[in-house]
Amino acid sequence: MAPVTIEKFVNQEERHLVSNRSATIPFGEYIFKRLLSIDTKSVFGVPGDFNLSLLEYLYSPSVESAGLRWVGTCNELNAAYAADGYSRYSNKIGCLITTYGVGELSALNGIAGSFAENVKVLHIVGVAKSIDSRSSNFSDRNLHHLVPQLHDSNFKGPNHKVYHDMVKDRVACSVAYLEDIETACDQVDNVIRDIYKYSKPGYIFVPADFADMSVTCDNLVNVPRISQQDCIVYPSENQLSDIINKITSWIYSSKTPAILGDVLTDRYGVSNFLNKLICKTGIWNFSTVMGKSVIDESNPTYMGQYNGKEGLKQVYEHFELCDLVLHFGVDINEINNGHYTFTYKPNAKIIQFHPNYIRLVDTRQGNEQMFKGINFAPILKELYKRIDVSKLSLQYDSNVTQYTNETMRLEDPTNGQSSIITQVHLQKTMPKFLNPGDVVVCETGSFQFSVRDFAFPSQLKYISQGFFLSIGMALPAALGVGIAMQDHSNAHINGGNVKEDYKPRLILFEGDGAAQMTIQELSTILKCNIPLEVIIWNNNGYTIERAIMGPTRSYNDVMSWKWTKLFEAFGDFDGKYTNSTLIQCPSKLALKLEELKNSNKRSGIELLEVKLGELDFPEQLKCMVEAAALKRNKK
Amino acid sequence: MAPVTIEKFVNQEERHLVSNRSATIPFGEYIFKRLLSIDTKSVFGVPGDFNLSLLEYLYSPSVESAGLRWVGTCNELNAAYAADGYSRYSNKIGCLITTYGVGELSALNGIAGSFAENVKVLHIVGVAKSIDSRSSNFSDRNLHHLVPQLHDSNFKGPNHKVYHDMVKDRVACSVAYLEDIETACDQVDNVIRDIYKYSKPGYIFVPADFADMSVTCDNLVNVPRISQQDCIVYPSENQLSDIINKITSWIYSSKTPAILGDVLTDRYGVSNFLNKLICKTGIWNFSTVMGKSVIDESNPTYMGQYNGKEGLKQVYEHFELCDLVLHFGVDINEINNGHYTFTYKPNAKIIQFHPNYIRLVDTRQGNEQMFKGINFAPILKELYKRIDVSKLSLQYDSNVTQYTNETMRLEDPTNGQSSIITQVHLQKTMPKFLNPGDVVVCETGSFQFSVRDFAFPSQLKYISQGFFLSIGMALPAALGVGIAMQDHSNAHINGGNVKEDYKPRLILFEGDGAAQMTIQELSTILKCNIPLEVIIWNNNGYTIERAIMGPTRSYNDVMSWKWTKLFEAFGDFDGKYTNSTLIQCPSKLALKLEELKNSNKRSGIELLEVKLGELDFPEQLKCMVEAAALKRNKK
């Protein structure tokens, strides 16, 4: 029998994936081809003896020629953060490869952050050889990188799956510890599908001897692409009509509806449709803390970031005028919900759109309807298509106008004449230095709280770990974002007023205490030729902690560094690729930022070390600390 | 009733611990006083909102005046490594404090390493307030730093103990998640006792509201000190006599006994007794990979490091001459046992001394006797005391002489005339630059394999992660060692030919790839005024991995750094405290090392960047790779 032709399964572009249906390839090659088939074009990580046989397939001609790139990071935690950033930017799966124990455990905090914030990350871990582990002789032995048993470890073998057992059902939506090469390809594909379905991290543990084993190409031929759309549950047409009719009837009868754009809208790739819905209907719209930049904040009915009683009073007041709240991509946690202070207009209706349910709450009737197991992404798309704007009955207060950067009316006691740079000054001036289409990565810290109330220019992509809040994450995440911008150029731009030939800037706002955690990855950013503007807020330590407790305690101090000297050590020996500037006064900052805003240069790294006051907290941070009752209530 | 006086419970020195039996103190103060009471005088870590209320008690007058020191590290993994180094040097408990999730998970790989290598580390984690968690309202809420449930997280609260569940019974010998202030002090003490007993890490999870709660001083009064000796099981006099008689009868009847000094001898603080036993008896003695420097290698019957078939042939041959092997502090794993290639003279007897058993194996009879639940530390002490040297019947081959650095007879094809620095050159020359009493920390990597066969000078303390092998560990571990040397001056010296006024050097051997993982902690070493000599082997990447696979693959490359520029950025802005030198030829290296060897200066940091060949592997590394069959066996 002639071999089955693959022509009907794959288009030209996909021919690199397979040569022949009945052909076999080494499993290591399978993994990398599967990654390419989901548009994951770069992989982060650190080599280690248990993953080397897998890494060898990076150089397999068909993998290498298809452009899969290895981005070696300085350590594994940074690889996890970078993979997270890669996914946040591209909405593809970010991937990292580490080794048994020493590598995977180092990366764990990054994975937990991706889990908490619904980021699609695949963590591939090279583990002990399976073939050996089948022999009892081998399984009795204490392998390096593997913790022994607590009791009788000289007589009893270790649990080879001990690290797998730690992460399973805790920080991963899907975990496969491969033990049978026959099912290995299916297991890889299943983990990938789960990652897309849940938008959470997954793990594949690959025995060191599996990379070289032969597997068939069948999966790659039969399913040459896996996209997130393929992995979510769609409603039947009947269900869809039922849900859409219910929603639109509520919208049509509402005088003051509101759209609340939340983070999962981004994670399921439908922000674009939400913005189209806003444009089409003119419904007032608000962002959430974690959903910041889901909504194009330059739209004329943007009303600011709503965060319950923790947010700005004027935003809160406008939100409470709304008799219907359409909460898209809802994710409920203390940070994203102002420490559970969300409140609604009396008798308001609320519709929550979630990857696993659509929930309609009628607070007047005191009842609710729940459509379970339905992903909101197709619902949103259809809602945009089917909504009949002629049936809208909007009656907003015409005195209320679009939220802008002036809405806050920040009081600057120095009236702009301060010789030092303050958080108030930054809030008043920073937004205007951002261009439509720029990409901003912001570290957890005091400045992050200011950014909440910026009205971003059109199509700006904002990336920040708003809930898990692991300091040190942003710098390696910026590496991942930069790599993703190279792999998926302008993936974040959907229309809007971004000039066609504009090349987006990548801007990283970083605190000094946080930067010290993961600083080495600056050298990888340099190595990978990522154009970056990095602004280090140097306020002598952990100012976000000082706002909570111990404002002058030594535990909140960090070592004083000369940030502008870093690149001389980290690889730019003669200053060809980087430019580092110390900035201590507002006028110099304005000049530099203006220069960067207008520059077309998209190469090299600009580092600004900006001095800030140690105890200068943005108002929003103070509000959060009050709301969270984080201050000590000594007994 | 008059309050019970404490005079009879505590001596003068311990009066700072308590003021009054019936007095109460805040729990935060209790924790730090308990740490002081076990001679843990410095604590590593990073502040975070859930641990700030605890950290406040660092400044409580009675804690501060007693000298407890906070050593803030740049990140939590480094804190774990530092705490590990603190314990390895001092044999006290190393302590780190982190925060819920983001902090504790980052530290996890360090803790796993301590577990694998039997290092006494206490990890205190600040977690959510307990008082709140009792209200269902609070427990339903998704807290920051805490991963939500995978399913229905908008409706179901998170598992507050999710991270606790990950580490319990896997990487800790004892775990207490405090939930009741009434038993909190007992729980703290129990974890400390377990850490001493098992010589493994333990965890205490402290709710943020517990630090301020009042507890009684009773435990501190009743047990003002907890030492490792207090925590191990002693045999009864009958048992002791029985065991010692059995052991001595075997020794007396042996013609060629051998002592094998293994790592747990160090961990249970009895290396000194082992060395005394060696001096008293003149028994041939060998070290193991992980037990390196347990035995004073300058003793006249030192026979080298035995590592089965993976070690030097001449050592292996001498070991096989021995008819009785006394293996003290036995820890069996693939690295420490030459990938399970330990072999013995036919019909040899073997006695294994372990913290939980004494095992006597008679290979001629094919039988064994096991004393379970007995710690070897008191047995070793008594054996030293009770052994009657007049009954020994040693008949060693008189042609066999002490192992020295010349024993290896390394072949240098260039006959010492090479213009570049090679691993062979280093093996031939490095040992002579070490002084008796020095402290050497060695990173996992190619050079580490050379050090195995050094004959160290007397009383040199060697610290290296020989089994878990997590690269990047050594640099922050050196911080911990340096702090421990400040807190416990000369704790490692017990007699030997160290000059009385000699101040030991702290020397760190570090690889470039490994150094990039954790480089920021150099700034903390500088901040803490730790005198250090750090030698960076710059061989352009992960040479240890190149020895295994992919010698020229890009995944084994790292970014090229200018190591000598680091301190300018990291805090020594005008070069007052550090001196950095690039070294590319053997003569310059010899000059510099000679200078350092003879210098009495014990302040500031000397950094040497030493260039090595990318593919220059020590012979011992090649042997290990062969033995472990790590090379790819492509199918």
CSV table of N, CA, C and O in Angstrom, one decimal, chain B residues 4 10 16 18 90 98 127 140 144 176 190 211 242 258 260 275 280 320 322 328 330 367 390 393 422 440 478 620:
chain,number,residue,atom,x,y,z
B,4,VAL,N,7.7,32.7,90.3
B,4,VAL,CA,8.8,31.8,90.4
B,4,VAL,C,10.1,32.5,89.9
B,4,VAL,O,10.1,33.1,88.8
B,10,VAL,N,18.6,29.5,84.7
B,10,VAL,CA,19.5,30.0,83.7
B,10,VAL,C,20.7,30.6,84.3
B,10,VAL,O,20.7,31.1,85.4
B,16,HIS,N,19.5,37.2,79.4
B,16,HIS,CA,18.8,38.0,78.4
B,16,HIS,C,17.6,37.3,77.9
B,16,HIS,O,16.7,37.9,77.3
B,18,VAL,N,15.2,35.7,79.3
B,18,VAL,CA,13.9,35.8,80.0
B,18,VAL,C,14.1,36.8,81.1
B,18,VAL,O,15.2,37.0,81.7
B,90,SER,N,29.0,26.4,60.4
B,90,SER,CA,28.9,26.5,61.9
B,90,SER,C,28.4,25.2,62.6
B,90,SER,O,28.5,25.1,63.8
B,98,THR,N,11.0,34.2,54.8
B,98,THR,CA,10.5,34.7,53.5
B,98,THR,C,9.0,34.9,53.6
B,98,THR,O,8.4,34.8,54.7
B,127,VAL,N,2.8,34.0,56.7
B,127,VAL,CA,1.6,33.6,55.9
B,127,VAL,C,0.4,34.5,56.3
B,127,VAL,O,0.5,35.3,57.2
B,140,ASP,N,-12.8,32.5,51.9
B,140,ASP,CA,-13.4,32.4,50.5
B,140,ASP,C,-12.6,33.3,49.6
B,140,ASP,O,-12.9,33.2,48.4
B,144,HIS,N,-3.6,37.7,47.5
B,144,HIS,CA,-2.4,37.8,46.7
B,144,HIS,C,-1.3,36.9,47.2
B,144,HIS,O,-1.3,36.6,48.4
B,176,ALA,N,5.6,22.9,60.6
B,176,ALA,CA,4.5,23.4,61.5
B,176,ALA,C,3.8,24.6,60.9
B,176,ALA,O,4.4,25.7,60.7
B,190,ASN,N,9.7,22.2,68.7
B,190,ASN,CA,9.7,20.8,68.1
B,190,ASN,C,10.3,20.8,66.7
B,190,ASN,O,11.0,19.9,66.4
B,211,ALA,N,2.8,37.3,65.3
B,211,ALA,CA,4.0,37.9,65.8
B,211,ALA,C,3.7,38.8,67.0
B,211,ALA,O,4.4,38.8,68.0
B,242,ASP,N,27.6,-3.1,74.6
B,242,ASP,CA,27.4,-4.2,73.6
B,242,ASP,C,27.9,-3.8,72.2
B,242,ASP,O,28.7,-4.5,71.6
B,258,ALA,N,40.2,0.2,57.9
B,258,ALA,CA,40.2,1.5,57.2
B,258,ALA,C,39.1,2.3,57.8
B,258,ALA,O,38.0,1.8,58.2
B,260,LEU,N,36.5,5.3,56.9
B,260,LEU,CA,36.0,6.1,55.8
B,260,LEU,C,35.2,7.3,56.4
B,260,LEU,O,34.2,7.0,57.0
B,275,ASN,N,38.8,12.4,64.0
B,275,ASN,CA,40.2,12.8,63.8
B,275,ASN,C,41.0,12.3,65.0
B,275,ASN,O,42.2,11.9,64.9
B,280,LYS,N,44.8,8.5,67.4
B,280,LYS,CA,45.0,7.6,68.5
B,280,LYS,C,45.4,6.2,68.0
B,280,LYS,O,46.3,5.5,68.5
B,320,GLU,N,41.1,-1.5,48.8
B,320,GLU,CA,40.8,-2.9,48.6
B,320,GLU,C,41.7,-3.8,49.4
B,320,GLU,O,41.6,-5.0,49.4
B,322,CYS,N,42.0,-3.4,52.5
B,322,CYS,CA,41.5,-3.3,53.9
B,322,CYS,C,40.5,-4.4,54.2
B,322,CYS,O,39.5,-4.5,53.5
B,328,PHE,N,32.1,6.0,58.8
B,328,PHE,CA,31.4,6.9,59.7
B,328,PHE,C,30.6,8.0,59.0
B,328,PHE,O,31.1,8.7,58.1
B,330,VAL,N,27.8,7.5,57.2
B,330,VAL,CA,27.5,7.0,55.9
B,330,VAL,C,26.3,7.6,55.2
B,330,VAL,O,25.2,7.7,55.8
B,367,ASN,N,26.5,-12.5,56.8
B,367,ASN,CA,25.4,-12.0,57.7
B,367,ASN,C,25.7,-10.6,58.2
B,367,ASN,O,26.7,-10.0,58.0
B,390,SER,N,46.6,-0.8,72.6
B,390,SER,CA,47.6,-1.9,72.7
B,390,SER,C,47.0,-3.2,72.1
B,390,SER,O,47.8,-4.2,71.9
B,393,SER,N,46.2,-4.8,66.0
B,393,SER,CA,47.1,-5.7,65.3
B,393,SER,C,47.3,-5.3,63.9
B,393,SER,O,47.2,-6.1,62.9
B,422,THR,N,45.6,25.6,32.6
B,422,THR,CA,44.8,24.3,32.3
B,422,THR,C,44.3,23.7,33.6
B,422,THR,O,44.8,24.1,34.7
B,440,VAL,N,37.2,26.8,52.3
B,440,VAL,CA,37.0,26.8,50.8
B,440,VAL,C,35.6,26.5,50.5
B,440,VAL,O,35.1,25.4,50.9
B,478,ALA,N,28.6,31.1,50.1
B,478,ALA,CA,29.8,31.8,50.6
B,478,ALA,C,29.4,33.0,51.5
B,478,ALA,O,30.0,33.3,52.5
B,620,GLN,N,38.9,13.7,36.4
B,620,GLN,CA,37.9,13.1,37.3
B,620,GLN,C,36.4,13.3,36.7
B,620,GLN,O,35.6,12.5,37.0
